[in-house]
Coordinates of C-alpha atoms in Angstrom, one line a residue:
Chain A
X63 CA 79.2 64.8 76.8
X64 CA 78.5 67.3 74.0
X65 CA 79.0 65.6 70.6
X66 CA 78.5 67.6 67.8
X67 CA 77.9 66.3 64.2
X68 CA 81.5 66.9 63.1
X69 CA 83.8 65.9 66.2
X70 CA 87.2 67.1 66.3
X71 CA 90.0 66.5 68.9
X72 CA 93.3 67.6 70.2
X73 CA 95.3 65.4 72.3
X74 CA 98.5 66.5 74.4
X75 CA 101.0 63.8 75.4
X76 CA 104.6 63.4 76.5
X77 CA 106.2 60.3 76.0
X78 CA 108.0 60.5 79.5
X79 CA 104.6 59.9 81.1
X80 CA 103.6 56.3 81.9
X81 CA 100.3 56.9 81.3
X82 CA 100.6 58.7 77.9
X83 CA 102.7 55.3 77.1
X84 CA 100.2 53.1 78.2
X85 CA 97.3 54.7 75.9
X86 CA 99.7 54.7 73.0
X87 CA 97.7 51.8 71.0
X88 CA 94.4 53.9 72.0
X89 CA 95.8 56.9 70.4
X90 CA 96.7 54.9 67.4
X91 CA 93.0 53.5 67.4
X92 CA 91.4 56.9 67.8
X93 CA 93.4 58.2 64.8
X94 CA 92.5 55.5 62.4
X95 CA 88.7 55.8 63.6
X96 CA 88.3 59.3 63.3
X97 CA 90.8 60.2 60.8
X98 CA 91.8 64.2 60.1
X99 CA 90.0 64.8 63.5
X100 CA 92.2 64.1 65.9
X101 CA 95.4 66.5 66.3
X102 CA 98.0 64.9 68.5
X103 CA 100.7 67.6 70.2
X104 CA 103.8 65.9 72.0
X105 CA 105.8 68.0 74.3
X106 CA 109.0 66.0 74.7
X107 CA 109.7 63.4 71.7
X108 CA 108.0 63.8 68.4
X109 CA 108.6 59.9 67.3
X110 CA 105.9 59.5 69.9
X111 CA 103.0 58.2 69.9
X112 CA 103.4 55.9 66.9
X113 CA 101.1 55.8 64.1
X114 CA 99.3 59.2 64.9
X115 CA 101.2 62.0 63.3
X116 CA 101.9 63.9 66.2
X117 CA 102.6 67.8 66.0
X118 CA 105.9 68.7 67.8
X119 CA 105.0 70.7 70.7
X120 CA 108.6 70.6 72.4
X121 CA 108.4 74.6 72.3
X122 CA 105.3 74.0 74.5
X123 CA 103.3 76.8 72.6
X124 CA 100.5 74.7 72.0
X125 CA 100.5 73.7 75.6
X126 CA 101.2 76.9 77.0
X127 CA 98.2 78.9 75.1
X128 CA 95.6 76.1 76.1
X129 CA 96.6 75.8 79.5
X130 CA 97.4 72.3 79.5
X131 CA 98.6 71.3 83.2
X132 CA 97.8 67.5 82.8
X133 CA 99.2 64.9 80.2
X134 CA 97.1 63.2 78.4
X135 CA 94.9 66.1 78.0
X136 CA 92.0 65.4 75.5
X137 CA 90.3 68.2 74.3
X138 CA 86.8 68.1 72.2
X139 CA 87.3 71.1 69.7
X140 CA 83.7 70.9 68.8
X141 CA 82.0 71.7 72.0
X142 CA 81.2 75.4 72.8
X143 CA 83.2 74.9 75.8
X144 CA 86.2 72.9 74.8
X145 CA 85.4 70.2 77.2
X146 CA 88.5 68.3 78.2
X147 CA 89.1 65.1 80.2
X148 CA 92.4 64.3 81.7
X149 CA 94.5 61.0 82.3
X150 CA 92.9 57.7 81.4
X151 CA 89.7 56.8 82.3
X152 CA 88.2 54.1 80.0
X153 CA 84.5 54.7 80.4
X154 CA 85.0 58.8 80.2
X155 CA 87.0 58.3 76.8
X156 CA 84.6 56.2 75.3
X157 CA 81.8 58.3 76.3
X158 CA 83.8 61.3 75.1
X159 CA 84.8 60.0 71.5
X160 CA 81.7 58.1 71.2
X161 CA 83.5 54.8 70.3
X162 CA 82.3 52.2 72.7
X163 CA 85.2 49.7 71.9
X164 CA 88.1 52.0 72.6
X165 CA 91.0 50.6 74.9
X166 CA 90.2 47.2 75.1
X167 CA 92.0 45.2 77.2
X168 CA 93.5 48.3 78.9
X169 CA 93.1 49.1 82.6
X170 CA 90.2 51.1 83.3
X171 CA 91.9 53.8 85.1
X172 CA 95.7 55.6 85.7
X173 CA 95.9 59.1 86.4
X174 CA 97.9 61.2 84.2
X175 CA 101.1 63.3 84.8
X176 CA 102.0 66.9 84.9
X177 CA 102.3 68.4 81.8
X178 CA 105.9 70.0 80.8
X179 CA 104.3 73.5 81.3
X180 CA 104.2 73.0 84.7
X181 CA 107.7 71.8 85.4
X182 CA 109.3 74.3 88.1
X183 CA 110.4 77.6 87.0
X184 CA 108.7 77.1 83.2
X185 CA 105.8 79.3 84.0
X186 CA 108.0 82.8 83.7
X187 CA 110.1 81.3 80.9
X188 CA 106.8 80.7 78.8
X189 CA 105.0 83.6 79.6
X190 CA 108.4 85.5 78.3
X191 CA 108.6 83.2 75.2
X192 CA 104.9 83.3 74.1
X193 CA 103.5 86.8 75.6
X194 CA 106.2 89.2 74.4
X195 CA 104.2 92.0 75.8
X196 CA 104.7 91.5 79.7
X197 CA 107.9 93.3 80.1
X198 CA 108.1 97.0 79.0
X199 CA 111.3 98.2 80.1
X200 CA 114.0 99.0 77.7
X201 CA 116.1 96.0 76.8
X202 CA 120.3 96.4 77.1
X203 CA 121.8 94.3 75.2
X204 CA 125.5 93.4 76.1
X205 CA 128.5 92.5 73.9
X206 CA 129.7 88.8 74.4
X207 CA 132.9 90.4 75.6
X208 CA 131.1 92.5 78.4
X209 CA 131.4 91.1 81.8
X210 CA 127.7 91.1 82.8
X211 CA 128.6 92.1 86.6
X212 CA 130.6 95.0 85.5
X213 CA 128.4 96.1 82.8
X214 CA 125.9 97.0 85.9
X215 CA 128.5 99.2 87.5
X216 CA 129.4 100.6 84.3
X217 CA 125.8 101.7 83.5
X218 CA 125.8 103.4 87.1
X219 CA 122.9 101.2 88.3
X220 CA 124.5 100.1 91.5
X221 CA 125.0 101.6 94.9
X222 CA 129.1 100.5 95.1
X223 CA 128.2 96.9 95.8
X224 CA 127.6 94.0 93.2
X225 CA 124.1 93.5 92.0
X226 CA 122.3 90.6 90.6
X227 CA 122.0 91.2 87.0
X228 CA 118.3 92.1 86.1
X229 CA 117.6 89.3 83.4
X230 CA 113.9 89.3 81.9
X231 CA 113.4 85.7 83.4
X232 CA 114.6 86.9 86.7
X233 CA 112.4 90.0 86.8
X234 CA 109.2 87.7 85.4
X235 CA 110.1 85.6 88.7
X236 CA 110.2 88.6 90.8
X237 CA 106.8 89.9 89.3
X238 CA 105.6 86.4 90.3
X239 CA 105.9 87.3 94.1
X240 CA 102.8 89.6 94.0
X241 CA 99.6 89.7 92.1
X242 CA 100.0 93.3 90.7
X243 CA 100.1 93.9 86.9
X244 CA 103.8 94.6 85.8
X245 CA 102.6 97.7 84.2
X246 CA 101.0 99.4 87.1
X247 CA 102.2 102.8 88.2
X248 CA 102.4 103.4 91.6
X249 CA 103.4 106.8 91.2
X250 CA 106.5 109.2 90.3
X251 CA 109.6 108.5 92.0
X252 CA 111.5 111.8 93.4
X253 CA 113.3 113.3 92.6
X254 CA 113.1 113.3 89.1
X255 CA 109.4 112.5 89.5
X256 CA 109.6 109.6 86.9
X257 CA 106.5 107.2 86.6
X258 CA 107.1 104.0 88.9
X259 CA 105.8 100.8 87.5
X260 CA 105.6 97.6 89.2
X261 CA 107.9 96.2 86.8
X262 CA 110.7 98.8 87.4
X263 CA 110.3 97.8 91.5
X264 CA 110.6 94.5 90.4
X265 CA 114.1 94.8 88.2
X266 CA 115.4 96.8 91.1
X267 CA 114.5 94.1 93.5
X268 CA 116.2 91.5 91.5
X269 CA 119.3 93.8 91.5
X270 CA 119.3 94.2 95.5
X271 CA 119.2 90.4 95.5
X272 CA 115.3 89.8 97.0
X273 CA 113.6 86.6 96.4
X274 CA 110.1 86.5 94.8
X275 CA 108.7 86.2 98.2
X276 CA 109.5 89.6 99.6
X277 CA 108.1 91.5 96.7
X278 CA 104.7 92.6 98.0
X279 CA 106.9 94.1 101.1
X280 CA 108.9 96.2 98.6
X281 CA 106.2 97.1 96.9
X282 CA 104.7 98.4 100.1
X283 CA 107.7 100.0 100.7
X284 CA 107.8 102.2 97.7
X285 CA 104.4 103.0 98.1
X286 CA 104.9 104.3 101.5
X287 CA 108.2 106.2 100.3
X288 CA 105.8 108.3 97.6
X289 CA 103.5 109.2 100.3
X290 CA 103.6 112.9 100.7
X291 CA 103.9 113.1 104.6
X292 CA 107.2 111.0 104.0
X293 CA 108.7 113.6 102.0
X294 CA 111.1 111.6 100.2
X295 CA 112.3 114.2 97.7
X296 CA 113.7 116.5 100.7
X297 CA 115.0 113.4 102.5
X298 CA 117.1 112.7 99.2
X299 CA 118.4 115.8 98.7
X300 CA 119.2 116.9 102.4
X301 CA 122.9 117.5 103.2
X302 CA 121.8 115.6 106.6
X303 CA 122.4 111.9 107.4
X304 CA 119.1 111.0 107.1
X305 CA 117.6 108.2 104.8
X306 CA 114.7 105.7 104.7
X307 CA 115.0 103.5 107.8
X308 CA 112.1 100.3 107.0
X309 CA 110.3 98.6 109.9
X310 CA 108.4 95.5 109.0
X311 CA 105.7 94.5 111.7
X312 CA 103.3 91.4 111.2
X313 CA 102.8 87.8 109.9
X314 CA 104.7 88.4 106.7
X315 CA 108.1 89.3 108.6
X316 CA 107.6 85.5 109.9
X317 CA 106.3 84.2 106.7
X318 CA 109.7 85.9 104.9
X319 CA 112.0 85.0 107.5
X320 CA 113.0 88.4 108.5
X321 CA 115.5 88.9 111.3
X322 CA 113.8 90.3 114.2
X323 CA 116.3 88.4 116.8
X324 CA 120.1 88.5 117.3
X325 CA 121.9 91.3 115.0
X326 CA 118.4 92.1 113.8
X327 CA 120.0 95.6 112.3
X328 CA 123.1 94.0 111.6
X329 CA 124.0 92.0 108.4
X330 CA 123.6 88.2 107.5
X331 CA 119.8 88.2 106.9
X332 CA 118.9 88.2 103.3
X333 CA 115.3 89.5 103.6
X334 CA 116.1 92.5 105.7
X335 CA 119.4 93.4 103.4
X336 CA 117.8 93.3 100.5
X337 CA 114.3 94.8 101.1
X338 CA 116.0 97.9 102.5
X339 CA 118.5 97.7 99.5
X340 CA 115.6 97.3 97.0
X341 CA 114.2 101.1 98.0
X342 CA 117.5 102.5 97.7
X343 CA 117.9 101.3 94.3
X344 CA 114.6 102.2 93.2
X345 CA 115.4 106.0 94.4
X346 CA 118.9 105.7 92.7
X347 CA 117.8 104.3 89.2
X348 CA 114.1 105.3 88.7
X349 CA 114.1 108.4 90.8
X350 CA 117.6 109.5 89.7
X351 CA 118.6 110.2 93.1
X352 CA 122.4 109.8 93.0
X353 CA 125.1 110.6 95.4
X354 CA 126.9 114.0 94.7
X355 CA 123.9 115.1 92.1
X356 CA 120.7 115.4 94.1
X357 CA 121.6 113.6 97.0
X358 CA 123.9 116.0 98.8
X359 CA 124.5 114.4 102.1
X360 CA 127.5 115.9 103.9
X361 CA 128.7 112.1 105.2
X362 CA 125.3 110.1 104.6
X363 CA 125.2 106.9 106.6
X364 CA 125.9 103.2 106.3
X365 CA 122.4 102.6 106.1
X366 CA 121.6 104.2 102.9
X367 CA 122.8 100.8 101.3
X368 CA 120.1 99.1 103.2
X369 CA 118.3 100.0 106.5
X370 CA 115.6 97.4 107.4
X371 CA 114.4 95.6 110.1
X372 CA 111.7 93.3 111.8
X373 CA 109.9 93.9 115.1
X374 CA 110.2 91.3 117.7
X375 CA 106.5 90.7 118.5
X376 CA 107.1 87.6 120.8
X377 CA 105.3 89.8 123.6
X378 CA 101.8 90.0 123.3
X379 CA 101.9 92.3 125.8
X380 CA 104.3 94.9 124.1
X381 CA 102.1 96.8 121.2
X382 CA 104.2 96.8 118.0
X383 CA 105.0 99.9 116.2
X384 CA 102.6 99.3 113.8
X385 CA 99.7 98.9 116.5
X386 CA 101.0 102.3 117.8
X387 CA 99.9 103.6 114.2
X388 CA 96.7 102.0 114.5
X389 CA 97.0 98.5 112.9
X390 CA 96.2 95.2 114.1
X391 CA 98.7 92.6 115.1
X392 CA 97.6 90.3 112.3
X393 CA 98.2 92.9 109.9
X394 CA 101.6 93.1 107.8
X395 CA 102.9 97.1 107.4
X396 CA 106.0 98.3 106.6
X397 CA 106.8 101.7 108.3
X398 CA 109.4 104.2 106.7
X399 CA 111.2 106.8 108.9
X400 CA 113.7 109.1 108.2
X401 CA 116.3 108.4 110.1
X402 CA 120.3 107.6 110.2
X403 CA 122.7 105.3 112.3
X404 CA 122.4 103.8 115.5
X405 CA 123.4 105.3 118.9
X406 CA 123.6 102.6 121.7
X407 CA 121.7 102.9 125.1
X408 CA 123.8 100.8 127.5
X409 CA 122.3 100.3 130.7
X410 CA 123.3 97.3 132.6
X411 CA 122.5 98.5 136.1
X412 CA 118.9 99.7 136.0
X413 CA 116.8 97.5 137.9
X414 CA 113.7 99.4 138.2
X415 CA 111.7 100.6 135.1
X416 CA 112.1 104.3 136.8
X417 CA 115.8 104.2 136.6
X418 CA 116.0 102.7 133.1
X419 CA 113.5 105.5 132.0
X420 CA 115.9 108.2 133.3
X421 CA 118.8 106.5 131.3
X422 CA 117.0 106.2 128.4
X423 CA 115.5 109.9 128.4
X424 CA 119.1 111.2 129.3
X425 CA 120.5 109.2 126.0
X426 CA 117.7 110.5 123.8
X427 CA 119.0 114.1 124.4
X428 CA 121.8 113.5 122.3
X429 CA 119.5 113.5 119.2
X430 CA 121.1 116.0 116.6
X431 CA 122.3 118.1 119.3
X432 CA 121.8 117.9 123.1
X433 CA 120.5 121.8 122.8
X434 CA 118.2 121.3 120.2
X435 CA 114.3 120.3 120.8
X436 CA 111.6 119.7 118.6
X437 CA 113.6 119.2 115.6
X438 CA 114.6 115.7 115.1
X439 CA 112.2 112.9 115.6
X440 CA 113.8 109.7 117.1
X441 CA 113.0 105.9 117.3
X442 CA 113.9 104.2 120.6
X443 CA 114.8 100.7 119.9
X444 CA 114.3 98.5 123.0
X445 CA 116.1 95.5 123.6
X446 CA 114.3 92.3 124.7
X447 CA 116.1 92.6 128.2
X448 CA 114.9 96.0 129.0
X449 CA 111.5 95.2 127.7
X450 CA 111.4 92.5 130.3
X451 CA 112.8 95.0 132.9
X452 CA 109.9 97.2 132.1
X453 CA 107.2 94.4 132.3
X454 CA 108.9 93.0 135.5
X455 CA 108.3 96.4 137.0
X456 CA 104.6 96.5 135.9
X457 CA 105.1 99.0 133.0
X458 CA 103.6 99.3 129.6
X459 CA 104.9 100.8 126.8
X460 CA 102.5 103.6 127.3
X461 CA 104.1 104.1 130.6
X462 CA 107.4 104.2 129.2
X463 CA 106.5 107.2 126.6
X464 CA 104.7 109.1 129.6
X465 CA 107.9 108.8 131.6
X466 CA 110.4 109.8 128.6
X467 CA 108.0 112.7 127.5
X468 CA 108.3 113.9 131.2
X469 CA 112.1 113.3 131.9
X470 CA 112.6 115.1 128.5
X471 CA 110.6 118.6 129.6
X472 CA 113.0 121.2 129.7
X473 CA 113.2 124.8 130.6
X474 CA 114.1 126.6 127.2
X475 CA 116.3 128.8 129.4
X476 CA 118.8 126.0 129.5
X477 CA 119.1 125.4 126.2
X478 CA 119.3 128.6 124.6
X479 CA 122.1 129.6 122.1
X480 CA 124.9 130.4 124.2
X481 CA 123.7 128.5 127.1
X482 CA 126.5 126.7 128.9
X483 CA 129.2 128.0 126.5
X484 CA 127.7 126.4 123.5
X485 CA 126.7 128.7 120.5
X486 CA 124.1 126.0 119.2
X487 CA 120.9 125.8 120.7
X488 CA 117.2 127.2 120.6
X489 CA 116.4 130.5 119.6
X490 CA 115.7 133.4 122.4
X491 CA 112.3 133.1 122.0
X492 CA 112.2 130.1 124.1
X493 CA 113.5 131.6 126.8
X494 CA 110.5 130.9 129.1
X495 CA 109.2 128.0 127.3
X496 CA 109.0 124.6 128.7
X497 CA 110.3 122.5 125.6
X498 CA 110.1 119.0 125.4
X499 CA 113.4 117.2 123.2
X500 CA 110.7 115.7 120.7
X501 CA 107.8 117.2 119.1
X502 CA 104.1 115.1 119.7
X503 CA 104.2 112.2 118.0
X504 CA 108.0 112.5 117.4
X505 CA 109.2 109.7 119.6
X506 CA 108.6 105.8 118.1
X507 CA 109.2 103.0 120.2
X508 CA 109.8 99.3 118.7
X509 CA 111.6 96.6 120.3
X510 CA 114.0 94.1 118.6
X511 CA 117.0 92.0 118.9
X512 CA 118.8 89.1 120.7
X513 CA 117.9 88.2 124.3
X514 CA 121.0 88.8 125.8
X515 CA 122.3 92.3 126.2
X516 CA 121.1 95.3 128.0
X517 CA 121.5 97.5 125.1
X518 CA 119.2 99.6 123.7
X519 CA 119.6 102.2 121.0
X520 CA 118.4 105.2 119.3
X521 CA 117.8 105.9 115.6
X522 CA 117.7 109.6 115.3
X523 CA 115.7 111.3 113.0
X524 CA 115.9 114.0 110.3
X525 CA 116.3 117.4 111.5
X526 CA 113.7 118.5 109.1
X527 CA 111.0 116.1 111.1
X528 CA 107.2 116.7 111.0
X529 CA 104.9 118.7 108.8
X530 CA 107.9 120.6 107.6
X531 CA 109.7 117.7 106.4
X532 CA 109.3 114.1 107.0
X533 CA 106.9 111.9 109.5
X534 CA 107.0 108.4 109.7
X535 CA 104.7 106.7 107.4
X536 CA 103.2 102.9 107.7
X537 CA 101.8 101.0 104.5
X538 CA 99.7 97.7 105.2
X539 CA 100.4 95.0 102.6
X540 CA 99.5 91.3 102.5
X541 CA 102.0 88.4 101.6
X542 CA 99.7 87.0 99.2
X543 CA 100.0 90.0 97.1
X544 CA 96.4 90.8 97.9
X545 CA 97.2 94.1 99.1
X546 CA 94.4 96.5 100.7
X547 CA 95.3 99.9 102.0
Chain B
X66 CA 116.6 86.0 75.1
X67 CA 120.2 85.6 76.0
X68 CA 121.8 85.9 79.5
X69 CA 123.2 89.2 77.9
X70 CA 119.7 90.9 77.9
X71 CA 119.3 93.0 80.9
X72 CA 116.3 95.0 81.8
X73 CA 117.1 98.8 82.3
X74 CA 116.5 99.6 85.9
X75 CA 116.6 103.4 85.4
X76 CA 113.7 105.8 83.8
X77 CA 115.3 105.3 80.7
X78 CA 116.0 109.2 80.6
X79 CA 119.8 108.6 79.1
X80 CA 120.7 106.6 76.3
X81 CA 121.4 102.8 76.6
X82 CA 124.8 103.6 75.5
X83 CA 127.5 104.3 78.0
X84 CA 127.8 107.9 78.7
X85 CA 130.6 110.2 78.4
X86 CA 131.9 111.8 81.4
X87 CA 130.5 115.5 81.3
X88 CA 132.7 117.9 78.9
X89 CA 134.6 120.6 80.3
X90 CA 132.7 124.1 79.9
X91 CA 136.0 126.1 79.6
X92 CA 139.8 125.6 79.4
X93 CA 140.2 128.7 81.7
X94 CA 141.7 127.4 85.2
X95 CA 141.6 123.8 83.8
X96 CA 144.5 121.5 84.2
X97 CA 144.9 119.5 81.1
X98 CA 147.2 116.4 80.6
X99 CA 148.7 115.5 77.3
X100 CA 149.9 112.0 77.2
X101 CA 152.7 110.9 74.8
X102 CA 151.8 107.5 73.5
X103 CA 155.6 107.5 72.5
X104 CA 155.3 107.5 68.9
X105 CA 157.9 109.5 66.6
X106 CA 157.3 113.0 66.8
X107 CA 155.0 112.8 69.5
X108 CA 156.9 115.5 71.5
X109 CA 156.7 118.0 68.3
X110 CA 153.2 117.4 67.9
X111 CA 152.6 117.9 71.6
X112 CA 154.7 121.0 72.2
X113 CA 152.4 122.8 69.9
X114 CA 148.9 121.4 71.4
X115 CA 150.6 122.6 74.5
X116 CA 151.1 126.3 73.7
X117 CA 147.7 126.5 72.1
X118 CA 146.0 125.3 75.5
X119 CA 148.4 127.5 77.5
X120 CA 147.0 130.6 75.5
X121 CA 143.6 129.5 76.2
X122 CA 144.3 129.6 79.5
X123 CA 144.9 125.9 80.8
X124 CA 147.6 124.4 82.7
X125 CA 149.0 121.7 80.8
X126 CA 150.8 118.8 82.3
X127 CA 152.7 116.1 80.1
X128 CA 152.7 112.5 80.8
X129 CA 154.0 109.7 78.1
X130 CA 153.5 105.7 77.9
X131 CA 156.2 103.5 78.2
X132 CA 155.5 102.1 75.0
X133 CA 152.8 102.9 72.2
X134 CA 152.2 99.1 72.2
X135 CA 150.6 98.6 75.1
X136 CA 147.6 100.3 77.1
X137 CA 149.0 102.8 79.8
X138 CA 149.8 101.4 83.2
X139 CA 147.2 101.8 85.6
X140 CA 149.5 103.6 88.1
X141 CA 149.7 106.2 85.1
X142 CA 145.9 106.6 84.3
X143 CA 145.2 107.0 88.1
X144 CA 147.9 109.8 88.4
X145 CA 146.2 111.6 85.4
X146 CA 142.6 111.2 86.7
X147 CA 143.8 113.0 89.8
X148 CA 146.3 115.5 88.8
X149 CA 144.1 116.7 85.5
X150 CA 140.4 118.0 84.7
X151 CA 141.0 116.4 81.1
X152 CA 143.5 114.5 79.0
X153 CA 144.2 114.5 75.5
X154 CA 146.1 111.1 74.5
X155 CA 148.4 112.4 71.6
X156 CA 148.8 110.2 68.5
X157 CA 151.9 110.9 65.9
X158 CA 154.0 109.3 63.5

């Protein structure tokens, strides 16, 4: 041990720790023998330990600032590296202090206890208490007479449903779900193009009701929304129904308990509900995208509260949406699609893949308008029973995609404006063209839902799909917060 | 920090205080409610306000609270919010 000429020690204890109580006489002995060179800090009861003139550290300021994790911790302040020993180890204490008779009569060894700084939830409390620069967002002080829930409504922060009030401690806990620094700016959030920090994402995630473990997924969703290909600004402003639809793939969905089974697109799962809602609140609050303001939707759609689900990846033969986008099965990926509600495809009679593909294709023609082609993308959501039928027929996902493509080829003359007594349709220049309902890369296939029911579905896309508007975007993330592109 | 401190989730473009609704740009064609809070001589005062508003091109609708001692009934404030673009709450004595 590094012994300087003028040894000086700090000792951190708590009365509640049996090891600290055991060595109370040792502390008194040490205080006497190296008088003036030992400073004792106590975390819970300033009357302890006896005869050592302890400093009250119930605020935990010393303990926090010195990274104390175990009590007792004895620190040699005179050593260059601030040597430390933990718990009670008679031989070690004697060597550390140079007092060979220390602790005579005591047991040789007793491990220490956890420091009060390690109590559940204390980390964020102490960080807030002693690290005032961590949070940059403006603080809104409410009057005692204000109802905290109503205050959030009155300030225009909500989507019409109650939000969890974003107190500093809740925001700190949300931030702890990721390694990303709070002041990191991920980009400018449309429509106002204001800087969007990790902290602002955390505040809105708290309000949405998310847990800190969802935070990496939420950050990835926000980053995906800012990708130029997604065209979030136009999507928000449109009079059309569309809004971000979030599809999450990979191990993170299982780790955070997302629903990819019964009622996957419905209510009831906290992760599904709050991850989607976090993005919506972020666009509202940081972006300034408020309905009736920049958001000019004629009707909107209920998914503008939240629209987020996980893919069922239980079938190793079925490539996930993320895999279709070039990612691996073991990578966690969030994809954003500019889409609207959900249109059922009921098919309980098909017993062959050919028949099912025909009925799916026929239903897909209804996206936007049965006579409009190449305008809106779509997601075909295949239910597990239909997926099984395809598999039993020896069809892969690629086979389904190819069959749908073929089924959806249509002579332009059949869907021109005015054809079949309907004014809406394709311009006359497509008269002699062979058209497909969807542009290349405009039809995506995912699989989710409960194992009972031959009910697949369509999520129709924005009528400004493709390069002139929005394209499906994907962002990989890691649940540990160790994010890489 | 108390439980009554919240962190602003917005881009902080607006002041923290609750915002006023947008003011009318012009009275021409607007419907303005005059709410008599039922204090003495309120009618005479609001009659004059009404004639001046009418001259400025506004349509005026008159309302009154049952008693000045209590806040306006919810049905009354809802009716005014549906029927009017702006409201002037009249005081007298």
